[in-house]
Amino acid sequence: MSNTDLQPAQPAPAIRAYLGGSFDPVHRGHVQMAMAVYQSLLPLAQAQQRALYVSLLPNSRSPFKRQSSDPKHRLAMLKLAIQGTPLYIDELEIWQPPPVYTIDSVRTLRQRYPADSLIFIMGMDSARSLDKWQDGLQLTDYVHLWVFYRDTMPLPDTDNARQALQYWLPTPLQTAVTDSPATLTQPISQPSFIQTPTDPTIEQAVLKNPASGRIYIDTRQVATISSTQIRQTLQQQPRGDSAAGNHTKPVRDEQMTAASAINAIMNPPDPLAKWLNPAVYHYIIVHQLYSAAQFR
């Protein structure tokens, strides 16, 4: 028996999917999207005997937003939102000084996992505007894309909606659309490498083979609520005296003991109840985020 025969077998490359965003705050729609991908990929990963990781990738601050909540709060809410699920959190972006661009993150992920199947999850609204992102059309050089149709958009009235939806994408990406998510999990037999634009002495792994850089359009409808809507709803609540700083005891004590606050957590009177995990809703109340004045 040779020494080679005695060496332990190398584990199969993993399948890794990432849902990026500010998660400010994280809501059920985010978790719904990530879990839908997980449930679709799990039988494929099991059949291929590969590890599966589906992660939420919170950013430091979106280049398109003027401000975001403190990263420690957003991270804490994410941890509460995924309790009891198989999802993970990747902190690659959240502690970096903004702006942090998605293209830089996917390059880092490809460098970190050169042989793994990497998938980046986004909504069709984002995918349609990739030509306006920083090097957005180059994302498929490093990762596959899993694009969710959103029910705020009219679904094409055709027998093959997915084929029709591909024409919503920027023209250079339309030929990359695939009908099967299994295409996104094909192992990379030999990663290619290119020199980085900023430092020619450093090479980065890229996807440059027929089974790479593909786009799967998921026509299942996902929740259309946005974090912006949630913040606006909270900010529109009338401010009481305590919002102006006139409370007579610590806000945390008030909120943890007041019957009205507990009732609001358990049976919220507004539509936020169905969009926010109760633990996340509670966290927002306790930490007075988003001007949630009705609980102050």
Coordinates of C-alpha atoms in Angstrom, one line a residue:
M1 CA 0.0 0.0 0.0
S2 CA 1.4 3.4 -1.0
N3 CA 1.6 6.5 1.2
T4 CA -1.1 8.0 -1.1
D5 CA -3.5 5.2 -0.2
L6 CA -3.0 6.0 3.5
Q7 CA -3.9 9.6 3.2
P8 CA -7.4 10.6 4.4
A9 CA -9.8 11.4 1.6
Q10 CA -10.3 15.1 1.0
P11 CA -13.9 16.3 1.8
A12 CA -16.0 17.2 -1.2
P13 CA -16.2 21.0 -2.0
A14 CA -19.0 22.6 -0.1
I15 CA -22.0 24.4 -1.5
R16 CA -22.3 27.9 -0.1
A17 CA -25.1 30.4 -0.7
Y18 CA -25.2 34.0 0.6
L19 CA -28.0 36.5 1.0
G20 CA -26.5 40.0 1.4
G21 CA -28.2 43.1 2.7
S22 CA -28.3 45.7 5.4
F23 CA -30.9 43.7 7.4
D24 CA -32.0 47.0 9.0
P25 CA -34.0 45.3 10.5
V26 CA -34.0 41.7 9.4
H27 CA -37.6 40.5 8.6
R28 CA -39.4 37.3 7.8
G29 CA -38.9 37.9 4.1
H30 CA -35.2 37.7 4.4
V31 CA -35.4 34.4 6.3
Q32 CA -38.0 33.1 3.9
M33 CA -35.7 33.7 0.9
A34 CA -32.7 32.1 2.6
M35 CA -34.7 29.1 3.8
A36 CA -36.2 28.6 0.3
V37 CA -32.7 28.3 -1.1
Y38 CA -31.6 26.0 1.7
Q39 CA -34.6 23.7 1.1
S40 CA -33.9 23.5 -2.6
L41 CA -30.2 22.9 -2.2
L42 CA -30.3 20.4 0.6
P43 CA -31.3 17.3 -1.4
L44 CA -28.7 18.2 -4.0
A45 CA -26.0 18.5 -1.3
Q46 CA -27.1 15.3 0.3
A47 CA -27.0 13.4 -3.0
Q48 CA -23.6 14.8 -3.7
Q49 CA -22.4 14.2 -0.1
R50 CA -21.4 17.8 0.2
A51 CA -21.7 20.2 3.1
L52 CA -24.3 23.0 2.7
Y53 CA -24.0 26.5 4.2
V54 CA -26.6 29.2 3.6
S55 CA -25.6 32.4 5.2
L56 CA -26.9 35.9 5.7
L57 CA -24.2 38.4 4.8
P58 CA -24.9 41.8 6.5
N59 CA -23.1 44.8 5.0
S60 CA -21.4 47.5 6.8
R61 CA -23.5 50.2 5.2
S62 CA -25.0 50.1 1.7
P63 CA -23.4 52.5 -0.8
F64 CA -27.0 53.5 -1.7
K65 CA -28.0 54.5 1.9
R66 CA -26.9 57.5 3.9
Q67 CA -26.9 55.7 7.2
S68 CA -27.5 52.4 8.8
S69 CA -28.1 51.2 12.4
D70 CA -25.2 50.3 14.5
P71 CA -23.7 47.0 13.2
K72 CA -23.9 45.5 16.7
H73 CA -27.7 45.9 16.7
R74 CA -28.2 44.5 13.2
L75 CA -26.0 41.6 14.1
A76 CA -27.9 40.9 17.3
M77 CA -31.2 41.0 15.5
L78 CA -29.9 38.6 12.8
K79 CA -28.8 36.1 15.5
L80 CA -32.3 36.2 17.0
A81 CA -34.0 35.8 13.6
I82 CA -32.1 32.6 12.6
Q83 CA -32.5 30.8 16.0
G84 CA -33.9 27.4 15.3
T85 CA -33.0 27.5 11.6
P86 CA -30.0 25.9 9.8
L87 CA -28.9 29.3 8.6
Y88 CA -25.6 31.0 9.3
I89 CA -24.3 34.5 9.5
D90 CA -21.1 35.6 7.7
E91 CA -19.5 38.8 9.2
L92 CA -17.2 39.4 6.2
E93 CA -18.6 42.8 5.4
I94 CA -20.3 44.1 8.6
W95 CA -17.2 45.4 10.4
Q96 CA -15.5 46.9 7.3
P97 CA -15.5 50.7 6.9
P98 CA -18.0 51.7 4.1
P99 CA -18.4 51.7 1.2
V100 CA -18.0 47.9 0.8
Y101 CA -19.0 46.7 -2.7
T102 CA -20.5 43.3 -3.4
I103 CA -17.9 42.7 -6.1
D104 CA -15.1 42.9 -3.5
S105 CA -16.9 40.5 -1.2
V106 CA -17.5 37.8 -3.9
R107 CA -13.8 38.1 -4.9
T108 CA -12.9 37.5 -1.3
L109 CA -15.3 34.6 -1.0
R110 CA -13.9 33.0 -4.2
Q111 CA -10.4 33.4 -3.0
R112 CA -11.4 31.9 0.4
Y113 CA -13.2 28.9 -1.2
P114 CA -11.7 28.4 -4.6
A115 CA -13.2 24.9 -5.2
D116 CA -16.6 25.4 -3.6
S117 CA -19.9 26.2 -5.3
L118 CA -20.7 29.8 -4.4
I119 CA -24.1 31.3 -4.9
F120 CA -25.2 34.8 -4.3
I121 CA -29.0 35.4 -3.6
M122 CA -30.8 38.5 -4.6
G123 CA -34.2 39.8 -5.8
M124 CA -35.0 40.5 -9.4
D125 CA -35.2 44.2 -8.6
S126 CA -31.5 44.1 -7.7
A127 CA -30.6 41.8 -10.5
R128 CA -32.2 44.1 -13.1
S129 CA -29.9 46.9 -12.0
L130 CA -26.6 45.0 -11.8
D131 CA -25.2 47.1 -14.7
K132 CA -25.5 50.1 -12.3
W133 CA -23.6 48.4 -9.5
Q134 CA -19.9 48.7 -9.0
D135 CA -18.6 46.1 -11.5
G136 CA -21.9 44.4 -11.1
L137 CA -21.7 42.6 -14.4
Q138 CA -18.6 40.9 -13.2
L139 CA -20.3 39.1 -10.2
T140 CA -20.8 36.0 -12.3
D141 CA -17.0 35.8 -12.8
Y142 CA -16.9 34.6 -9.2
V143 CA -20.3 33.3 -8.1
H144 CA -23.5 32.0 -9.4
L145 CA -26.7 34.0 -8.9
W146 CA -30.0 32.9 -7.5
V147 CA -32.6 35.5 -8.4
F148 CA -36.0 35.6 -6.8
Y149 CA -39.0 37.0 -8.6
R150 CA -40.9 39.5 -6.5
D151 CA -44.7 39.7 -6.5
T152 CA -44.7 43.4 -6.8
M153 CA -43.7 42.8 -10.4
P154 CA -46.1 41.4 -13.0
L155 CA -45.3 37.8 -13.8
P156 CA -45.1 37.3 -17.6
D157 CA -48.2 35.6 -18.9
T158 CA -46.4 32.8 -20.7
D159 CA -45.9 29.0 -20.4
N160 CA -42.3 29.6 -19.6
A161 CA -42.1 32.5 -17.1
R162 CA -38.5 31.9 -16.3
Q163 CA -37.4 32.2 -19.9
A164 CA -39.4 35.4 -20.2
L165 CA -37.9 36.8 -17.0
Q166 CA -34.4 36.3 -18.3
Y167 CA -34.9 39.3 -20.5
W168 CA -35.4 41.5 -17.5
L169 CA -31.7 41.0 -16.7
P170 CA -29.0 43.2 -18.2
T171 CA -28.3 42.0 -21.7
P172 CA -24.8 40.6 -21.0
L173 CA -26.3 38.3 -18.3
Q174 CA -29.2 36.9 -20.2
T175 CA -27.4 34.0 -21.8
A176 CA -26.2 32.8 -18.4
V177 CA -29.7 31.8 -17.2
T178 CA -30.3 28.2 -16.4
D179 CA -33.5 26.2 -15.8
S180 CA -32.1 24.1 -13.0
P181 CA -30.6 25.0 -9.6
A182 CA -28.5 21.9 -9.9
T183 CA -26.4 23.7 -12.5
L184 CA -25.3 26.0 -9.7
T185 CA -23.9 23.1 -7.7
Q186 CA -21.6 21.6 -10.3
P187 CA -18.1 21.1 -8.8
I188 CA -15.3 23.2 -10.1
S189 CA -12.8 20.8 -11.5
Q190 CA -10.0 23.3 -12.1
P191 CA -10.5 26.9 -10.9
S192 CA -9.0 29.6 -13.1
F193 CA -6.9 32.5 -11.8
I194 CA -6.5 36.0 -12.9
Q195 CA -4.3 38.9 -11.7
T196 CA -6.1 41.4 -9.6
P197 CA -6.6 44.9 -11.1
T198 CA -4.9 46.6 -8.1
D199 CA -2.0 44.3 -7.6
P200 CA -0.8 42.2 -10.6
T201 CA 1.3 40.1 -8.3
I202 CA -1.8 38.7 -6.6
E203 CA -3.9 36.1 -8.4
Q204 CA -7.6 35.5 -7.7
A205 CA -9.7 32.4 -8.5
V206 CA -12.5 33.1 -11.0
L207 CA -15.2 31.0 -12.6
K208 CA -14.4 30.5 -16.2
N209 CA -15.8 27.1 -17.3
P210 CA -19.1 26.1 -18.9
A211 CA -20.8 25.2 -15.6
S212 CA -19.8 28.4 -13.8
G213 CA -21.3 31.9 -13.5
R214 CA -24.9 30.8 -14.1
I215 CA -28.1 32.5 -13.1
Y216 CA -31.2 30.6 -11.7
I217 CA -34.4 32.6 -11.7
D218 CA -36.7 31.4 -8.9
T219 CA -40.3 32.2 -9.8
R220 CA -41.7 31.5 -6.4
Q221 CA -43.2 34.6 -4.9
V222 CA -41.5 35.9 -1.7
A223 CA -42.5 38.5 0.8
T224 CA -42.4 42.0 -0.6
I225 CA -42.2 43.8 2.7
S226 CA -39.0 45.9 2.9
S227 CA -36.8 47.0 5.8
T228 CA -37.5 50.6 4.6
Q229 CA -41.2 50.1 5.1
I230 CA -40.7 48.7 8.6
R231 CA -38.5 51.6 9.6
Q232 CA -41.0 54.1 8.1
T233 CA -43.9 52.5 9.9
L234 CA -42.1 52.7 13.2
Q235 CA -41.0 56.3 12.6
Q236 CA -44.6 57.4 11.9
Q237 CA -45.8 56.3 15.3
P238 CA -46.8 59.3 17.5
R239 CA -44.2 60.4 20.0
G240 CA -45.1 60.5 23.6
D241 CA -43.4 62.3 26.5
S242 CA -41.0 59.5 27.0
A243 CA -39.8 60.0 23.4
A244 CA -38.7 63.4 24.3
G245 CA -36.7 62.1 27.2
N246 CA -39.2 62.7 30.0
H247 CA -39.4 59.2 31.3
T248 CA -38.8 58.9 35.0
K249 CA -37.2 55.4 35.1
P250 CA -34.9 53.5 32.8
V251 CA -36.6 52.7 29.4
R252 CA -35.4 49.1 29.6
D253 CA -37.2 48.7 32.9
E254 CA -40.4 50.3 31.6
Q255 CA -40.5 48.2 28.6
M256 CA -39.8 44.9 30.3
T257 CA -42.5 45.4 32.9
A258 CA -45.2 47.5 31.3
A259 CA -48.3 45.3 30.5
S260 CA -49.0 47.4 27.4
A261 CA -45.5 46.7 26.0
I262 CA -45.7 43.0 26.7
N263 CA -49.2 42.8 25.1
A264 CA -47.8 44.6 22.1
I265 CA -45.0 42.1 21.7
M266 CA -47.3 39.1 22.1
N267 CA -50.2 40.5 20.1
P268 CA -48.9 43.5 18.1
P269 CA -51.8 45.7 16.8
D270 CA -50.0 46.6 13.6
P271 CA -48.9 44.8 10.4
L272 CA -45.3 44.5 11.7
A273 CA -46.4 41.4 13.7
K274 CA -46.4 39.2 10.6
W275 CA -43.2 40.6 9.2
L276 CA -40.9 40.6 12.3
N277 CA -39.8 37.7 14.3
P278 CA -41.2 38.3 17.9
A279 CA -37.7 38.2 19.3
V280 CA -36.5 40.8 16.8
Y281 CA -39.6 43.0 17.5
H282 CA -38.8 42.8 21.2
Y283 CA -35.2 43.8 20.6
I284 CA -36.3 46.8 18.6
I285 CA -38.6 47.9 21.5
V286 CA -36.0 47.3 24.2
H287 CA -33.3 49.2 22.4
Q288 CA -35.5 51.9 21.1
L289 CA -34.5 51.5 17.5
Y290 CA -36.2 53.2 14.5
S291 CA -38.0 55.7 16.7
A292 CA -40.4 53.1 18.0
A293 CA -42.0 55.8 20.2
Q294 CA -45.2 53.8 20.9
F295 CA -43.2 51.6 23.3
R296 CA -41.2 54.4 25.0

